[in-house]
Coordinates of C-alpha atoms in Angstrom, one line a residue:
M1 CA -60.1 -1.5 44.0
S2 CA -59.8 1.0 42.4
M3 CA -61.5 2.2 38.4
V4 CA -57.8 3.7 38.2
Q5 CA -55.8 1.1 39.2
R6 CA -58.7 -1.5 37.5
G7 CA -57.8 1.0 34.6
S8 CA -53.8 0.9 35.0
Q9 CA -53.6 -3.2 35.2
R10 CA -56.2 -3.8 31.8
A11 CA -53.6 -2.1 30.3
R12 CA -51.0 -3.7 31.0
T13 CA -52.0 -6.6 30.9
M14 CA -53.0 -6.1 27.0
I15 CA -50.0 -4.6 25.8
T16 CA -48.6 -7.9 27.5
R17 CA -51.0 -9.8 25.6
A18 CA -50.5 -7.3 22.6
R19 CA -46.7 -8.3 22.4
E20 CA -47.0 -11.7 23.6
N21 CA -48.9 -12.8 19.9
K22 CA -47.5 -9.7 17.8
R23 CA -47.2 -10.9 14.4
P24 CA -43.5 -11.8 12.6
E25 CA -44.1 -8.6 10.3
D26 CA -44.5 -5.9 12.7
S27 CA -41.4 -7.0 13.8
V28 CA -39.1 -3.3 13.6
V29 CA -35.6 -5.2 13.2
S30 CA -35.3 -4.9 9.4
L31 CA -35.0 -8.6 7.6
V32 CA -32.7 -6.8 4.9
V33 CA -30.5 -4.8 8.2
K34 CA -30.4 -8.6 10.1
Y35 CA -29.1 -10.4 7.4
L36 CA -26.1 -8.7 5.4
L37 CA -24.6 -8.2 8.6
F38 CA -24.5 -11.6 9.3
A39 CA -23.6 -12.7 5.3
M40 CA -20.5 -10.2 5.7
N41 CA -19.2 -11.7 9.3
F42 CA -20.6 -15.4 8.4
L43 CA -17.5 -14.3 5.9
C44 CA -15.2 -12.8 8.2
W45 CA -15.5 -15.5 10.0
L46 CA -14.1 -18.1 7.8
I47 CA -11.4 -16.0 6.6
G48 CA -10.1 -15.4 9.7
G49 CA -10.6 -19.4 10.9
V50 CA -8.5 -19.8 6.9
M51 CA -6.2 -17.8 8.4
V52 CA -5.3 -19.0 11.5
G53 CA -5.0 -22.6 10.1
T54 CA -2.6 -21.2 7.8
G55 CA -0.9 -18.9 9.2
I56 CA -0.6 -21.8 12.6
W57 CA 0.5 -24.2 9.3
A58 CA 3.5 -22.2 8.3
Y59 CA 4.5 -21.4 11.9
I60 CA 4.9 -24.5 12.4
E61 CA 7.3 -25.9 9.2
K62 CA 8.4 -22.9 8.8
N63 CA 10.6 -23.6 12.1
K64 CA 10.8 -27.0 11.4
Y65 CA 14.0 -25.9 9.9
Y66 CA 14.5 -22.2 10.7
H67 CA 14.2 -21.2 13.8
V68 CA 14.0 -16.8 13.9
Q69 CA 14.2 -15.6 17.6
I70 CA 11.9 -12.7 18.4
Q71 CA 13.0 -9.9 19.8
H72 CA 11.3 -6.9 18.5
I73 CA 8.5 -6.0 16.3
Y74 CA 10.2 -5.8 13.9
D75 CA 10.4 -9.9 13.8
V76 CA 6.8 -9.3 14.0
F77 CA 6.0 -7.3 11.1
F78 CA 8.8 -9.9 8.1
D79 CA 7.5 -12.7 10.2
L80 CA 4.2 -13.9 8.0
S81 CA 2.9 -16.8 9.9
I82 CA 2.7 -14.4 12.9
I83 CA 1.1 -12.1 10.9
F84 CA -1.7 -14.0 9.2
L85 CA -2.1 -15.6 12.7
V86 CA -2.6 -12.0 14.7
L87 CA -4.7 -11.1 11.6
G88 CA -6.4 -14.3 11.1
L89 CA -8.0 -14.2 15.1
T90 CA -8.7 -10.6 15.2
I91 CA -10.9 -10.8 12.2
W92 CA -12.3 -14.4 13.3
I93 CA -13.5 -12.8 15.9
L94 CA -14.9 -9.9 15.5
G95 CA -16.7 -12.4 12.6
F96 CA -18.3 -14.6 15.8
A97 CA -19.8 -11.4 17.6
G98 CA -21.1 -9.7 14.4
C99 CA -22.5 -13.5 13.3
L100 CA -24.2 -14.5 16.5
G101 CA -24.9 -10.7 17.1
A102 CA -27.7 -9.9 13.9
L103 CA -28.3 -13.7 13.7
R104 CA -30.1 -14.0 17.5
E105 CA -30.2 -10.0 18.8
N106 CA -27.6 -9.6 20.9
I107 CA -26.9 -6.3 22.0
C108 CA -23.8 -7.7 24.1
L109 CA -22.5 -8.0 20.6
L110 CA -23.9 -6.2 18.6
K111 CA -21.9 -3.4 21.1
F112 CA -18.6 -4.6 20.8
Y113 CA -18.1 -5.3 17.7
Y114 CA -18.7 -2.4 16.4
I115 CA -16.4 -0.5 19.4
I116 CA -13.6 -2.7 18.1
I117 CA -14.2 -1.9 14.8
F118 CA -14.8 1.5 15.3
I119 CA -11.9 2.0 17.5
I120 CA -9.8 0.2 14.5
L121 CA -11.1 2.3 11.9
F122 CA -10.1 4.8 14.2
L123 CA -6.5 4.1 14.7
E124 CA -6.3 3.5 11.5
L125 CA -6.9 7.4 10.9
T126 CA -5.0 8.5 13.1
V127 CA -1.8 7.0 12.0
C128 CA -3.5 8.0 8.6
I129 CA -3.1 11.7 9.0
M130 CA -0.4 12.1 11.4
A131 CA 2.0 10.5 9.0
F132 CA 0.6 12.5 6.4
L133 CA 0.8 15.6 8.8
F134 CA 4.3 14.6 10.0
R135 CA 6.0 13.4 6.3
S136 CA 9.6 13.9 6.8
K137 CA 9.9 12.8 10.0
T138 CA 7.2 9.4 9.3
K139 CA 9.5 9.1 6.4
E140 CA 13.2 9.4 8.4
I141 CA 11.6 7.3 11.2
V142 CA 10.8 4.5 8.9
T143 CA 13.7 4.9 6.9
G144 CA 15.9 4.2 9.8
G145 CA 14.5 1.1 11.6
L146 CA 13.5 -1.1 7.6
N147 CA 17.8 -0.1 7.0
K148 CA 18.5 -1.6 10.7
N149 CA 16.6 -4.6 10.6
L150 CA 15.6 -5.5 7.1
I151 CA 18.9 -5.2 4.9
S152 CA 21.6 -6.0 7.6
R153 CA 19.1 -10.0 8.3
Y154 CA 19.7 -10.4 4.4
D155 CA 20.4 -14.1 4.7
K156 CA 19.5 -17.7 5.1
E157 CA 19.5 -17.9 8.9
D158 CA 16.5 -15.5 8.1
P159 CA 14.0 -16.9 4.9
D160 CA 11.1 -14.4 4.9
V161 CA 12.7 -11.3 4.7
K162 CA 15.5 -12.2 2.1
D163 CA 11.8 -13.1 0.3
F164 CA 9.9 -10.0 1.5
I165 CA 13.3 -8.2 0.0
D166 CA 13.6 -9.8 -3.0
F167 CA 10.1 -9.3 -4.1
I168 CA 9.9 -6.1 -3.3
Q169 CA 12.7 -4.6 -5.5
E170 CA 11.6 -6.3 -8.0
N171 CA 8.9 -5.4 -8.6
I172 CA 8.8 -2.0 -8.1
E173 CA 12.9 -1.8 -9.5
C174 CA 14.5 -0.7 -6.5
C175 CA 17.6 -1.5 -4.3
G176 CA 18.1 -0.2 -0.4
V177 CA 15.9 1.4 2.1
T178 CA 17.0 5.3 2.4
E179 CA 17.8 7.7 0.0
E180 CA 21.2 5.9 -0.2
G181 CA 19.7 3.8 -2.6
Y182 CA 21.6 0.8 -4.3
L183 CA 25.0 1.5 -1.0
D184 CA 21.9 0.5 2.1
W185 CA 24.0 -3.2 1.2
N186 CA 27.1 -1.5 3.5
T187 CA 25.8 -2.7 6.4
N188 CA 25.2 -5.6 5.1
K189 CA 27.8 -8.1 6.9
Y190 CA 28.3 -10.2 2.9
Y191 CA 27.2 -7.2 1.4
N192 CA 29.6 -4.9 2.3
C193 CA 32.7 -2.9 0.6
T194 CA 35.2 -2.9 3.5
E195 CA 38.6 -5.0 3.9
K196 CA 37.7 -6.8 6.7
N197 CA 34.6 -8.7 4.3
R198 CA 35.5 -12.2 3.2
S199 CA 32.6 -13.0 1.2
A200 CA 31.6 -13.9 -2.1
L201 CA 29.2 -11.5 -1.9
K202 CA 31.4 -8.4 -1.4
C203 CA 30.8 -5.1 -2.4
M204 CA 28.1 -6.2 -4.4
V205 CA 23.5 -6.3 -4.1
P206 CA 21.1 -8.9 -4.3
H207 CA 20.1 -9.7 -6.8
S208 CA 16.4 -8.7 -6.6
C209 CA 18.2 -5.3 -7.8
C210 CA 19.4 -5.6 -11.2
I211 CA 18.7 -5.1 -13.6
N212 CA 18.3 -8.0 -15.3
Q213 CA 19.7 -11.0 -13.1
F214 CA 18.7 -13.3 -16.3
T215 CA 23.1 -13.1 -17.5
I216 CA 23.5 -16.2 -17.7
S217 CA 20.2 -18.0 -19.5
E218 CA 16.9 -17.1 -19.2
G219 CA 15.4 -18.1 -16.0
T220 CA 18.6 -19.4 -14.4
T221 CA 19.2 -15.8 -12.0
N222 CA 22.8 -14.5 -11.4
L223 CA 22.9 -14.1 -8.2
F224 CA 26.6 -12.4 -9.4
C225 CA 24.5 -9.8 -11.7
S226 CA 25.7 -6.9 -10.4
G227 CA 28.3 -7.7 -9.5
Q228 CA 31.8 -4.4 -8.0
V229 CA 29.0 -2.1 -8.0
L230 CA 29.3 -1.1 -4.2
D231 CA 32.6 0.2 -5.7
L232 CA 30.5 2.0 -8.5
S233 CA 29.5 5.6 -7.9
N234 CA 25.2 6.1 -8.6
S235 CA 26.2 7.3 -12.8
A236 CA 27.8 3.7 -13.0
A237 CA 25.7 1.4 -11.1
K238 CA 22.4 2.3 -12.9
K239 CA 23.7 0.2 -15.9
Q240 CA 23.9 -2.8 -14.1
I241 CA 21.1 -2.4 -11.1
H242 CA 17.8 -0.1 -9.5
T243 CA 19.7 2.8 -7.6
I244 CA 16.5 4.8 -6.3
G245 CA 16.4 3.5 -2.4
C246 CA 12.3 2.0 -2.0
I247 CA 10.8 3.7 -0.1
D248 CA 12.3 6.5 -2.0
K249 CA 10.4 4.4 -5.0
M250 CA 7.0 3.4 -3.3
L251 CA 6.8 7.2 -2.5
I252 CA 6.7 8.1 -6.1
L253 CA 4.4 5.8 -7.5
G254 CA 1.8 7.3 -4.6
K255 CA 1.9 10.0 -6.2
E256 CA 1.3 8.6 -9.2
N257 CA -1.0 6.9 -8.9
L258 CA -3.1 8.9 -6.2
P259 CA -6.6 7.6 -7.7
F260 CA -5.1 3.9 -7.5
M261 CA -4.8 4.9 -3.9
G262 CA -8.1 6.7 -2.9
G263 CA -9.6 3.3 -3.5
I264 CA -7.7 1.4 -2.0
V265 CA -8.6 3.8 0.6
L266 CA -11.8 3.2 0.3
A267 CA -11.6 -0.3 -0.7
V268 CA -10.2 -0.5 2.9
I269 CA -12.6 2.1 4.8
F270 CA -15.8 1.2 2.9
P271 CA -17.0 -2.0 4.9
Q272 CA -15.1 -0.6 8.0
L273 CA -18.2 2.2 8.4
L274 CA -20.1 -0.1 6.7
A275 CA -20.0 -2.6 9.3
V276 CA -19.7 -0.3 12.3
Y277 CA -23.0 1.4 10.8
L278 CA -25.6 -1.6 10.2
A279 CA -24.3 -2.8 14.4
R280 CA -25.4 0.9 15.6
K281 CA -28.8 0.5 13.1
L282 CA -30.0 -3.2 14.5
E283 CA -29.0 -2.5 18.5
S284 CA -30.7 0.5 17.4
Q285 CA -33.5 -1.5 16.3
I286 CA -33.6 -4.0 19.0
R287 CA -33.8 -1.7 21.0
D288 CA -37.2 -0.8 20.1
Q289 CA -38.6 -3.9 19.6
M290 CA -37.9 -4.3 23.2
G291 CA -39.0 -1.1 24.0
L292 CA -35.3 -0.3 26.1

């Protein structure tokens, strides 16, 4: 064996021994990055598990009394049990991948983790940008879809939709969905003001539209507090109910509270950006340590 070959073999042996005898303090993997990523995802993993459990429990309990068949996307959007289940499962899977990937320094899991989060972040930003650039069209699509699939389904057969609409109308003081506002309730089979309607709620709107729901006694909701407002003009109806549509009211509130809305956007985006940064940083450190 030549001197060059012997020297090369000796160098490889020394490198191998150095790697085997490497002390923990010589590691290029930052413990701060590693355990910060682990802690973030362990928390997400727990939250995701709780959400999955809550979603399953809520779905089972709901279907004991009501069975709402899923026919289109709006049935999913306004079924809180399904939303909790889907979001919880997504958070649980990502939390598990990030948690185990950081703890075991697994490059494949880390790569899966930050790629999925990056895709989610990209989709969120794309939707926001497209909604901003095509505001009129977006508003038209959203209001049309909600009016068709929410107002007409406000009844005892779908309590989730009913509770959701009441919550929105009460808390942001609106009524209906579109620019027509309270008149949207003419499309509901119980409230419409047509001759064919034999319901006791004819020509009314839900109690959640009323300025004062407690017209009988404090703490007792009067389901008939709106009177016959669908037969009244907008100016006359304003004395009893909130007449503006909920989409328009949300847009007004958004413009009036831009700093708050910006804070919400940052609160959603920043953790995702931090997670991607930490995962990529840890992956890079692991590769450096492995000599890849």
